[in-house]
Coordinates of C-alpha atoms and ligand atoms in Angstrom, one line a residue:
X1 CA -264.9 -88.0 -104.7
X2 CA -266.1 -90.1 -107.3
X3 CA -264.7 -92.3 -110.0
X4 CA -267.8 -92.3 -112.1
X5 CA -268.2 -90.3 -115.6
X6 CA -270.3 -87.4 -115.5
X7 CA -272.0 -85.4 -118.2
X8 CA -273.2 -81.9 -116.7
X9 CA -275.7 -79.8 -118.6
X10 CA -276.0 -76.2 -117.4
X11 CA -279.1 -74.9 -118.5
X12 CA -278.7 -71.2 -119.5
X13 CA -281.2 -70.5 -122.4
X14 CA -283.2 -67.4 -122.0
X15 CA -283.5 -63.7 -121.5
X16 CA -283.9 -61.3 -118.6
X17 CA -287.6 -60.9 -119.3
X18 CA -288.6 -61.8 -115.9
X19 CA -285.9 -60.4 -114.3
X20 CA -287.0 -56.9 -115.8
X21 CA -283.5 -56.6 -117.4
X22 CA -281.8 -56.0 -120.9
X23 CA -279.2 -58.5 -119.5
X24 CA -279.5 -62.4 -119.8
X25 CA -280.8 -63.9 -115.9
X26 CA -277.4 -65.9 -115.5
X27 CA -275.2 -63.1 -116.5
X28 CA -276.8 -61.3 -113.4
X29 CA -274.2 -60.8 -110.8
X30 CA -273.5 -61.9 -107.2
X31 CA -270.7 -61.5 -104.9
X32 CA -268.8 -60.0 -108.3
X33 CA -269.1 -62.8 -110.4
X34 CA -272.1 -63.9 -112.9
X35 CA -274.5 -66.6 -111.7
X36 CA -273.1 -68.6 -114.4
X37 CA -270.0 -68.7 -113.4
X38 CA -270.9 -69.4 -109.6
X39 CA -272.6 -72.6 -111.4
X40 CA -270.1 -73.3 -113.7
X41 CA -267.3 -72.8 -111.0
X42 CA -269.2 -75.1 -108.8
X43 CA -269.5 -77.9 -111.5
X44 CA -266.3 -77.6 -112.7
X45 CA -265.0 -79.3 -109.2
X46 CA -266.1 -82.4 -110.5
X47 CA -263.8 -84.5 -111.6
X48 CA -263.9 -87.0 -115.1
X49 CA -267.2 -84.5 -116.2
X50 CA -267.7 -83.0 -119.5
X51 CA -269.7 -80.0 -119.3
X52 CA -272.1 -78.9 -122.0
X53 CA -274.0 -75.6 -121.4
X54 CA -277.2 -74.7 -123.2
X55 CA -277.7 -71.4 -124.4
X56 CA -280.3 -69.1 -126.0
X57 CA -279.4 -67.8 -130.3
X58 CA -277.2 -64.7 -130.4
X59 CA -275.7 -64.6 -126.8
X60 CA -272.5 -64.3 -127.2
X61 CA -272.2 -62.6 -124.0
X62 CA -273.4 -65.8 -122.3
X63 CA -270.9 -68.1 -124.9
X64 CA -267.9 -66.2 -123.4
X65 CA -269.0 -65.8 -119.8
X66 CA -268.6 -69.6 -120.1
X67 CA -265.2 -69.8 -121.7
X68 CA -263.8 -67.6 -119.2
X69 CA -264.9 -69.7 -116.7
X70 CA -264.5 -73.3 -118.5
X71 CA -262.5 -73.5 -122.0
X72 CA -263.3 -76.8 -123.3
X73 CA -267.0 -76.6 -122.4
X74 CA -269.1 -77.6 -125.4
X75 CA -272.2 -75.1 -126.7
X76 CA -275.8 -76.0 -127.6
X77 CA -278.1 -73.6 -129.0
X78 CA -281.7 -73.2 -127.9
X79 CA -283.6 -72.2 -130.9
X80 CA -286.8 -71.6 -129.0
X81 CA -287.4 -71.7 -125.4
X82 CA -289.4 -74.8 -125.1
X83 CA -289.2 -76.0 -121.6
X84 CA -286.0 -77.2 -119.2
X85 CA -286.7 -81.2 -121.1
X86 CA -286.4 -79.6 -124.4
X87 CA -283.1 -77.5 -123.2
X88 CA -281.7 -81.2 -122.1
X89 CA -282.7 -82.7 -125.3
X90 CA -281.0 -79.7 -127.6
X91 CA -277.4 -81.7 -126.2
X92 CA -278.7 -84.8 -127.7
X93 CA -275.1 -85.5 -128.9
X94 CA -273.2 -85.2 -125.3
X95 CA -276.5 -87.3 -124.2
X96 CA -275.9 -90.4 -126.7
X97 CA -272.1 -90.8 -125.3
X98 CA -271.7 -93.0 -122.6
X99 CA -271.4 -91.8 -119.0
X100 CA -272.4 -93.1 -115.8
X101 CA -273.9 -89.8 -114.2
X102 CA -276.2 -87.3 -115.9
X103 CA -276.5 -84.0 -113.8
X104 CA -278.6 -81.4 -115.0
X105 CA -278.2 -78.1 -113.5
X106 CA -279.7 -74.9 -113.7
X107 CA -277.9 -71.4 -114.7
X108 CA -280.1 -69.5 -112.2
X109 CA -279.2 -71.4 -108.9
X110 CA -276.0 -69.9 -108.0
X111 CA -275.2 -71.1 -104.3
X112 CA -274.8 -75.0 -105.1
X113 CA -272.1 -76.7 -103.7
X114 CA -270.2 -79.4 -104.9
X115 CA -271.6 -81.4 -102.4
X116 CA -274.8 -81.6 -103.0
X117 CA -273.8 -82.7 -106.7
X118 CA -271.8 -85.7 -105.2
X119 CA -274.6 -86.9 -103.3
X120 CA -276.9 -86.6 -106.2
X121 CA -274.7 -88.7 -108.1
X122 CA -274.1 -91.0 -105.2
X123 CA -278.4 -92.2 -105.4
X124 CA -277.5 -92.7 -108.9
X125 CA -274.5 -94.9 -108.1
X126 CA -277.2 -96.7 -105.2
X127 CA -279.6 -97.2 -108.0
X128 CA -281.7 -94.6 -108.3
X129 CA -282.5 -93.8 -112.2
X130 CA -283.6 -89.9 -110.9
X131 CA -282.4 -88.2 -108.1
X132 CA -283.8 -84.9 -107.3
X133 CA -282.5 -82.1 -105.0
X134 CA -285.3 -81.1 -102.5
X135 CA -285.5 -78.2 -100.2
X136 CA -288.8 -76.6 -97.7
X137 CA -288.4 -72.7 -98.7
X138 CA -290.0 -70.7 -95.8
X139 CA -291.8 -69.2 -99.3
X140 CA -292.8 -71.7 -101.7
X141 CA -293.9 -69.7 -104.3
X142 CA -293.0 -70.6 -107.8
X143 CA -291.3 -73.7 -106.8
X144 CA -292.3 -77.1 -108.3
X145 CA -293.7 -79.4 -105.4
X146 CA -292.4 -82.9 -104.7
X147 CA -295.5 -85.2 -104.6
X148 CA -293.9 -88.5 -102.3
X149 CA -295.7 -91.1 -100.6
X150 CA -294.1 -93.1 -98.0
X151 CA -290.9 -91.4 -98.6
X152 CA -290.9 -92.2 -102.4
X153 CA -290.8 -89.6 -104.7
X154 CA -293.5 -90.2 -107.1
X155 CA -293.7 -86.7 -108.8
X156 CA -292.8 -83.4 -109.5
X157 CA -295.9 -80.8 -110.2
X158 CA -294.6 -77.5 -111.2
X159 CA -297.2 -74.4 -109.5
X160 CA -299.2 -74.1 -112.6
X161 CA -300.4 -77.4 -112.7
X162 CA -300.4 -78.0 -108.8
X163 CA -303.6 -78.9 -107.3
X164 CA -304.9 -77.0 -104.1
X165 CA -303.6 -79.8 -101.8
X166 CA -300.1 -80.4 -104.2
X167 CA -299.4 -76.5 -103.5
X168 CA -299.6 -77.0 -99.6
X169 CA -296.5 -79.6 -100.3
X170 CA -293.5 -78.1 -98.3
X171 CA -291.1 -80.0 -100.2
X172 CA -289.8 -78.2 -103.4
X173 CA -288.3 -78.8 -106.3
X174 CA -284.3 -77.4 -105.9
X175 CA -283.8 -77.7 -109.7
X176 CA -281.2 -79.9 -109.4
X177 CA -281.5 -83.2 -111.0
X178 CA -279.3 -86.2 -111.7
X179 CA -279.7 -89.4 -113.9
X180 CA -278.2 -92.2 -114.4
X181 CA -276.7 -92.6 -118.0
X182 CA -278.0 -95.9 -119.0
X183 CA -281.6 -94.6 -119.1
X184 CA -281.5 -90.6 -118.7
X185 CA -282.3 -90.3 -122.6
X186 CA -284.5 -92.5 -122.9
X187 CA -286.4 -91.1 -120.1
X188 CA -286.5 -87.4 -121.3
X189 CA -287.8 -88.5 -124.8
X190 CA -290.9 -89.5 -123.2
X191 CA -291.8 -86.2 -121.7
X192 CA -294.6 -84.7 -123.3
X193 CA -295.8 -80.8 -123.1
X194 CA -299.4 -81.0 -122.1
X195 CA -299.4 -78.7 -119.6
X196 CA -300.9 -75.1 -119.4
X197 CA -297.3 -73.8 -120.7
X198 CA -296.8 -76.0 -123.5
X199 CA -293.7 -76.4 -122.1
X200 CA -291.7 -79.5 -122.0
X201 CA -290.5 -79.8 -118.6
X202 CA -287.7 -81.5 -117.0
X203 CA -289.6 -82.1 -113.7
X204 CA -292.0 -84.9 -115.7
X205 CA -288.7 -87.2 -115.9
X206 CA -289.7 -88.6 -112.4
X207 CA -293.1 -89.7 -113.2
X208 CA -292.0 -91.1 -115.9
X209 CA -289.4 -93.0 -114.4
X210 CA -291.7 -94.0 -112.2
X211 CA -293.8 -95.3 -115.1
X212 CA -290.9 -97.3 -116.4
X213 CA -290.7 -98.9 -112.8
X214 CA -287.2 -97.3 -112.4
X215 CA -285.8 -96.4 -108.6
X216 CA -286.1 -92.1 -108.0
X217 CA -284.5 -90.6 -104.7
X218 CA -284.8 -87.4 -103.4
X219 CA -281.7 -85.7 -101.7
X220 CA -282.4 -82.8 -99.4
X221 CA -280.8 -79.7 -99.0
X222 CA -280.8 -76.4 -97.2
X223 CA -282.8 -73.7 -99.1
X224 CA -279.4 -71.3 -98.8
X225 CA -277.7 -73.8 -101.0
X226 CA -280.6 -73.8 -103.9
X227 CA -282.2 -70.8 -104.6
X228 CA -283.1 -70.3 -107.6
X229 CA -283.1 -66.8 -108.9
X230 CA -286.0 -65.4 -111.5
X231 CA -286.2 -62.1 -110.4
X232 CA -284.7 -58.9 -108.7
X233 CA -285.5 -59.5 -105.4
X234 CA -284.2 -63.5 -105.0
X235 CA -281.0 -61.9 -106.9
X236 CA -280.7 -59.8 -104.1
X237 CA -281.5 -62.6 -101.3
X238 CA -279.0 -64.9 -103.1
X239 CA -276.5 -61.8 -102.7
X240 CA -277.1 -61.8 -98.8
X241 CA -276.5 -65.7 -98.4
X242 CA -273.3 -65.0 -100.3
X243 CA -271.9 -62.3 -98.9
X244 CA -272.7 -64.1 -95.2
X245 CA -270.6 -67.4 -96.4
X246 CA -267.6 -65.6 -97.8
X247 CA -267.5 -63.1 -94.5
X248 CA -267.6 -66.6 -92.4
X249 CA -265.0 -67.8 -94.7
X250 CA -262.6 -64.5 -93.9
X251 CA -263.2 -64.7 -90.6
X252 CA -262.0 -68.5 -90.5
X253 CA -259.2 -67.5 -92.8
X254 CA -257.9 -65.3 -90.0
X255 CA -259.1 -61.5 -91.5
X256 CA -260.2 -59.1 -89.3
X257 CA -263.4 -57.9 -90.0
X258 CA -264.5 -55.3 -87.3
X259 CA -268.1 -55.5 -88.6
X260 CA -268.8 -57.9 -90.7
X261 CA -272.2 -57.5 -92.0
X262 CA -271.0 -54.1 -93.4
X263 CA -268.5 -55.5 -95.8
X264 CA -269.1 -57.1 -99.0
X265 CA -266.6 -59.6 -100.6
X266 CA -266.3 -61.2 -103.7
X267 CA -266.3 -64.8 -104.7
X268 CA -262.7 -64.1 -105.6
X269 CA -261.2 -62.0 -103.0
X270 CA -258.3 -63.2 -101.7
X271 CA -256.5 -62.2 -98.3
X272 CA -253.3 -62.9 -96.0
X273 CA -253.0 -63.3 -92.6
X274 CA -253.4 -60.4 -90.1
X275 CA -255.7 -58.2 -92.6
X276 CA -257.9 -55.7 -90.4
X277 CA -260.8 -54.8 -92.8
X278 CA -262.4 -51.5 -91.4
X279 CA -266.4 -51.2 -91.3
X280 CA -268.0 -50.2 -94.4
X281 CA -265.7 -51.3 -97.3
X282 CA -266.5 -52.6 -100.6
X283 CA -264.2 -55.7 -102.1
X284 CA -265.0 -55.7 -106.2
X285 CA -264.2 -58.7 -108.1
X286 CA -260.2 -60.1 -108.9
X287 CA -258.9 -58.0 -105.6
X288 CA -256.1 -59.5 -103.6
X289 CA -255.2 -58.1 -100.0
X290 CA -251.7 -59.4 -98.7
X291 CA -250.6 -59.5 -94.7
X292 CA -251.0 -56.9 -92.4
X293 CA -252.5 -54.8 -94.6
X294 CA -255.5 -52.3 -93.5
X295 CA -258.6 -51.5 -95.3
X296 CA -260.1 -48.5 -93.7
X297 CA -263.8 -47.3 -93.8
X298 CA -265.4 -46.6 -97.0
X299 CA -262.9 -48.0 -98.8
X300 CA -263.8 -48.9 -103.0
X301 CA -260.9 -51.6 -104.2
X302 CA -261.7 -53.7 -107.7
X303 CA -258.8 -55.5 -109.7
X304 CA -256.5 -54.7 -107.0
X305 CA -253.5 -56.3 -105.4
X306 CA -252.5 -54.7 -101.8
X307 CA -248.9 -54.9 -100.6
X308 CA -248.0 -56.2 -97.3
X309 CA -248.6 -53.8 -94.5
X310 CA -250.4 -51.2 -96.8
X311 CA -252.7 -48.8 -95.3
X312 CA -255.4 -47.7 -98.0
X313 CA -258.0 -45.5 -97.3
X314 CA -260.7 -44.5 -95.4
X315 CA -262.2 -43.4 -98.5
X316 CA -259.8 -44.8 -101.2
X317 CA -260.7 -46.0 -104.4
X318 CA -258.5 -48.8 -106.0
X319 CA -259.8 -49.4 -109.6
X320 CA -258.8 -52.1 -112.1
X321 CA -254.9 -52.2 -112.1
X322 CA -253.8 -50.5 -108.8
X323 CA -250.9 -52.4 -107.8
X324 CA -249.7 -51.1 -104.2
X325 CA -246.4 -52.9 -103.2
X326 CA -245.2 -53.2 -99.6
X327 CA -246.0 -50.5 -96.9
X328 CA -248.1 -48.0 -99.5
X329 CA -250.1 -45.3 -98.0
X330 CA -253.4 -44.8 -99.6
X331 CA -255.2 -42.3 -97.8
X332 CA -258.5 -40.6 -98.0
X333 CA -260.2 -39.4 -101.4
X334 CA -257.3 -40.7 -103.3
X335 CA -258.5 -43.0 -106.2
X336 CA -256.0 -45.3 -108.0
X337 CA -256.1 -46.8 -111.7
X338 CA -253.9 -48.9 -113.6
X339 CA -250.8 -47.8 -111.6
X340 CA -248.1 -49.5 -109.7
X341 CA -247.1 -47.7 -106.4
X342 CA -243.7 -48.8 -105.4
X343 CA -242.6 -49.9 -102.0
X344 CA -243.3 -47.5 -99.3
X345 CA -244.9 -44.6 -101.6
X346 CA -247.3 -42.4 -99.9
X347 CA -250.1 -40.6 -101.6
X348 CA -252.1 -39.6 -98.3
X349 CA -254.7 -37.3 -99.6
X350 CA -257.2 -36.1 -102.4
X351 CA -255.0 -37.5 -105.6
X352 CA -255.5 -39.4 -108.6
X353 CA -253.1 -41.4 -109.7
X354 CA -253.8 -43.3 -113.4
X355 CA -251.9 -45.1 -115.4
X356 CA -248.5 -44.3 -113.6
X357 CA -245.7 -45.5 -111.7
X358 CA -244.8 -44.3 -108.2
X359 CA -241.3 -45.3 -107.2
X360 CA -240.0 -46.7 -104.3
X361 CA -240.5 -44.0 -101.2
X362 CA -241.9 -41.2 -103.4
X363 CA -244.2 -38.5 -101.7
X364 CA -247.3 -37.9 -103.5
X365 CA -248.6 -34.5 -101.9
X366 CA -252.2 -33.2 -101.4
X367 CA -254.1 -32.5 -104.7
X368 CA -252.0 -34.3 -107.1
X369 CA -253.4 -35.1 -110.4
X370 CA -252.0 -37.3 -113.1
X371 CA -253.4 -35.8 -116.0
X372 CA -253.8 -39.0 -118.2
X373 CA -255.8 -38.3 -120.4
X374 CA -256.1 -35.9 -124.0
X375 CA -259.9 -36.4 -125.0
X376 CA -258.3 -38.6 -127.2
X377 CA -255.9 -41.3 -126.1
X378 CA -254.2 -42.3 -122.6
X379 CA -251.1 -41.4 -121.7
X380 CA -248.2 -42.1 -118.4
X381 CA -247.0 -40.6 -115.8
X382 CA -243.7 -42.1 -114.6
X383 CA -242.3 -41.1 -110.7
X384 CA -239.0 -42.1 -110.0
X385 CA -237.5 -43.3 -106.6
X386 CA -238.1 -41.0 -103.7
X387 CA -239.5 -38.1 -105.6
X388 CA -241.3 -35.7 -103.6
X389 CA -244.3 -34.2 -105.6
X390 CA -245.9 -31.2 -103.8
X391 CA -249.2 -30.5 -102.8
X392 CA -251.7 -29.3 -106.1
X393 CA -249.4 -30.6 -108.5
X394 CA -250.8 -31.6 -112.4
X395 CA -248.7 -34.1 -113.8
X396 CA -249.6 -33.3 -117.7
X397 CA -248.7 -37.1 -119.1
X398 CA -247.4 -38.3 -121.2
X399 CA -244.4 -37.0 -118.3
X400 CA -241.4 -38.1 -116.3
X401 CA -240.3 -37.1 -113.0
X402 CA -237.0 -38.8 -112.2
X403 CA -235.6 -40.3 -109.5
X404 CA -235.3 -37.9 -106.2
X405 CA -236.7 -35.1 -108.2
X406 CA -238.6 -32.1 -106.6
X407 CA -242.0 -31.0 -107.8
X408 CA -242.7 -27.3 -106.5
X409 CA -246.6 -27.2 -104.7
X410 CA -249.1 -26.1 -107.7
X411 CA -246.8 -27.0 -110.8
X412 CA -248.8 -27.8 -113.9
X413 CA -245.7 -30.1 -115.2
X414 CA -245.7 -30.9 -118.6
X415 CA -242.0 -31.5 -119.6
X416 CA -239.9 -34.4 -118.0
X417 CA -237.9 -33.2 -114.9
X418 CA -234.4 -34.7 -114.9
X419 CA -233.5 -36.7 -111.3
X420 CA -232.4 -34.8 -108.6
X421 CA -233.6 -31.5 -109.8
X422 CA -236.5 -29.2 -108.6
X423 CA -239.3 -27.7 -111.1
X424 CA -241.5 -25.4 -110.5
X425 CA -244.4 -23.8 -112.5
X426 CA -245.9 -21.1 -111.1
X427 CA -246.5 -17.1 -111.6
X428 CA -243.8 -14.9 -109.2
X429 CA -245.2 -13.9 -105.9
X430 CA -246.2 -10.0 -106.1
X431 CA -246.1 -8.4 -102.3
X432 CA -247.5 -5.0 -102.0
X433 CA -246.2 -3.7 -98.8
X434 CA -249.0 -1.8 -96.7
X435 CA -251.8 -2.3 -99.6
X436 CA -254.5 -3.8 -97.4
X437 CA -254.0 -1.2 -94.3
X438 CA -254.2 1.4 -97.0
X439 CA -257.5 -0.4 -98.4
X440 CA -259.6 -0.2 -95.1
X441 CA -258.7 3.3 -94.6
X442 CA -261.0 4.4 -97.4
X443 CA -263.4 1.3 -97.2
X444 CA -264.2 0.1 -93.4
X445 CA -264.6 -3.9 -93.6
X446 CA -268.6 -4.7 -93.2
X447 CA -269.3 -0.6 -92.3
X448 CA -269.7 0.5 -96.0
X449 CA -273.1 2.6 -96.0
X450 CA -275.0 3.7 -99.2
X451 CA -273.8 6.8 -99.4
X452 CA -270.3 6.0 -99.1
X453 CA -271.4 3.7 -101.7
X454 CA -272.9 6.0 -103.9
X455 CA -269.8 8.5 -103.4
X456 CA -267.6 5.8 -105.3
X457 CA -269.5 5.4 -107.9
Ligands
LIG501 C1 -287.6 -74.6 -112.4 C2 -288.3 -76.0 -112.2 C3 -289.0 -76.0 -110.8 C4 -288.0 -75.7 -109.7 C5 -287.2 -74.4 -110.0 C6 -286.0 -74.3 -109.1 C7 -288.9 -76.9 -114.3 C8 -290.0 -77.2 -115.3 N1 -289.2 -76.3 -113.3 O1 -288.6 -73.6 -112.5 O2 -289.6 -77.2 -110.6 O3 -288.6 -75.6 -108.5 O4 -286.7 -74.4 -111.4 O5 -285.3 -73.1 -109.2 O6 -287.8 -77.4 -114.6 N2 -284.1 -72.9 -119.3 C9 -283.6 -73.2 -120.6 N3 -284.4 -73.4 -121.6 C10 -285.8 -73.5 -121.4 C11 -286.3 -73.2 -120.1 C12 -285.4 -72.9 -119.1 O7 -282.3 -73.2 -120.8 O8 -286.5 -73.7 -122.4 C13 -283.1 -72.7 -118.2 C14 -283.2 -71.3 -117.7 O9 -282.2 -70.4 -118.2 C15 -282.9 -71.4 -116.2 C16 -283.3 -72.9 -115.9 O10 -283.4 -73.5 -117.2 O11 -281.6 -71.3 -115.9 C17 -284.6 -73.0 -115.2 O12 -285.7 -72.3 -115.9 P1 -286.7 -71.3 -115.1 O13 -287.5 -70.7 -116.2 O14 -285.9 -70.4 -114.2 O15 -287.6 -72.4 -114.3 P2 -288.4 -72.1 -113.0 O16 -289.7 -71.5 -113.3 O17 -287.5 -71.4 -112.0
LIG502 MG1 -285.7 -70.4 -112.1

């Protein structure tokens, strides 16, 4: 990697106009994280970088999207969208410092790798005063056009201004750019906005480089590593390239997956060795899946952590908080929320289970609900060690059940049962000896006709 200083600047001004969308573009999400923060995750492998992201007036959204992702990035305001150049220029005060690399990357090209920056910033370290990243997308459209002669890069012509000839040019503009410190200012004053758009754009820095006599280099990369993303359906392209790379990455890593174009990942996901992932399973953002643990079909799991050796699902839902410990059974329509299941619980069918603890070897029976909440507020449900909870039980929280205790099938349990006890809650059994027999004598089943109907009335 490389010892130079780097300034990046993420561009991220801008709405979700084009995208059709109340949202801003790069808060758009792939693979369960914003493209922002694919970007900024991306960029933040560089080492001895400041990074400076430019954003549009009142987006705080987009502000702390980059917090999350890097605290001691530095903010610029956009007043007015003016063009990518004037976007660059609005961190005129990260430009003056001195650095030896300028990179200049886009908020809507998710799929970058760190590579690609390093050997953007290696032209610049070979001379280059530009360096562009290239790519031949089997559809062009939209794309800037790299105008080179004899393997010079002489220009970049965005669509709008492209000639006939310029837009047959398979080489496009990837968005990426990098310049060298000395001169990148001094080369972005000069750009000038007389184009159709009145827009100032970024893309003129080669010609004028050029103009000043300075070295530019194009760098070429695959179009899977630079989409760029300006409306629904390249969001949804970029998904598909994403979701193939972190399913090759499982599957290096060891995981199981029995069909792996049915199963979608997130950028975070984490697993251990010997996970089987089932067909048809959906892996939400900030999950973690530990050894030997199965995911069966149609499974739902976000902000989870799975034990070693848990089974969960098919059909399980694991929602923000589930915390399944070693050897959990999660079976089918059972949906978990901000509760911790303790070693070797079982809930194995048709239960919800929020904001609770399950204790070590408790039995969660069929139909269990934890009532958590009062219309109003959220309350717990607490299950001891080794409790058995029978089958259409409604655990009224907030509620204890302690350790070993016994929960009678179809309780509505709203007091704390004491450990080692049984509670039930239900009406007394009536048997009426011989009723039914007696029933059918004066009403045949199915036979009734209409005048034995009309007789009982
Ligand atoms: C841009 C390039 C084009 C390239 C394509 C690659 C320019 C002029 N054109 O076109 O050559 O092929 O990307 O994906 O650079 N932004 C601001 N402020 C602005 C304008 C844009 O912050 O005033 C940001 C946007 O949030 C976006 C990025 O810059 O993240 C690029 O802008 P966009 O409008 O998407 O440019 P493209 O038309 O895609
Ligand atoms: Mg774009």
């Amino acid at each position: 990697m490389s010892r130079r200083t780097c300034l990046a600047i993420v561009l991220a001004a801008g709405d979700g106009t084009r995208m059709l969308s109340n949202l801003p573009k790069v808060l758009h999400v792939i693979a369960g994280r914003s493209l922002l923060a694919h970007v900024l995750t991306a960029v933040g492998r560089l080492r001895k970088t400041r990074i400076v992201v430019v954003t549009a007036p009142k987006q705080d959204s987009v502000s702390k999207e980059t917090h999350r992702i890097v605290p001691s990035a530095q903010l610029f305001v956009q007043r007015e969208r003016r063009g990518t150049a004037h976007a660059v220029l609005i961190a005129r005060a990260a430009l003056k410092r001195r650095v030896d690399d300028v990179l200049v990357v886009f908020g809507d090209t998710p799929l970058i790798r760190v590579e690609l920056l390093d050997q953007l910033r290696d032209a610049i370290a070979n001379g280059a005063a530009v360096a562009v990243l290239g790519f031949r997308p089997l559809d062009p459209t939209g794309y800037g056009r790299l105008v080179t002669q004899g393997g010079e890069l002489l220009a970049v012509r965005e669509e709008k201004e492209a000639t006939e000839t310029e837009r047959r040019i398979a080489l496009c503009n990837g968005g990426l750019m990098a310049f060298s410190g000395k001169t990148a200012l001094s080369i972005i004053d000069q750009i000038g906005n007389a184009n159709q758009k009145r827009e100032y754009y970024l893309t003129e820095a080669v010609a004028v480089a050029r103009r000043m006599g300075l070295k530019t280099a194009v760098i070429e990369a695959d179009e899977d590593d630079v989409r760029g993303i300006n409306t629904k359906a390249q969001l949804a392209q970029a998904e598909a390239v994403m979701q193939r790379r972190l399913r090759a990455s499982a599957l290096n890593a060891g995981v199981t997956l029995v069909a792996p174009e049915t199963v979608f990942l997130s950028a975070d996901t984490k697993f251990g060795r010997d996970v089987v992932v089932e067909p048809n399973v959906v892996i939400g953002p900030a999950v973690s899946i530990a050894d030997s643990a199965l995911i069966r079909s149609f499974s739902h799991l976000e902000g989870a952590r799975v034990g070693k050796g848990a089974r969960v699902g098919p059909y399980a839902r694991l929602r923000p908080g589930a915390d399944l410990e070693q050897d959990v059974h999660i079976g089918n329509f059972v949906e978990v929320k901000a509760a911790k299941i303790q070693k070797g619980a079982k809930a194995n069918h048709l239960t919800y289970i929020g904001d609770a603890r399950v204790g070590v070897g408790a039995n969660v029976g069929a139909g269990t609900i934890t009532c958590n909440y009062d219309g109003l507020a959220k309350h717990r449900t607490d299950i001891g060690h080794r409790a058995f909870i029978g089958s259409n039980t409604a655990l009224v929280a907030p509620v204890k059940v302690g350790d070993g205790a016994y929960i009678g099938s179809g309780s509505v349990i709203t007091r704390n049962v004491p450990p080692g006890s049984l509670s039930l809650e239900r009406s007394p059994q009536i048997i009426k000896k011989g009723w039914a027999k007696s029933l059918r004598r004066v009403k045949p089943a199915g036979k009734q006709t209409k005048s034995a109907r009309k007789k009982r009335r």
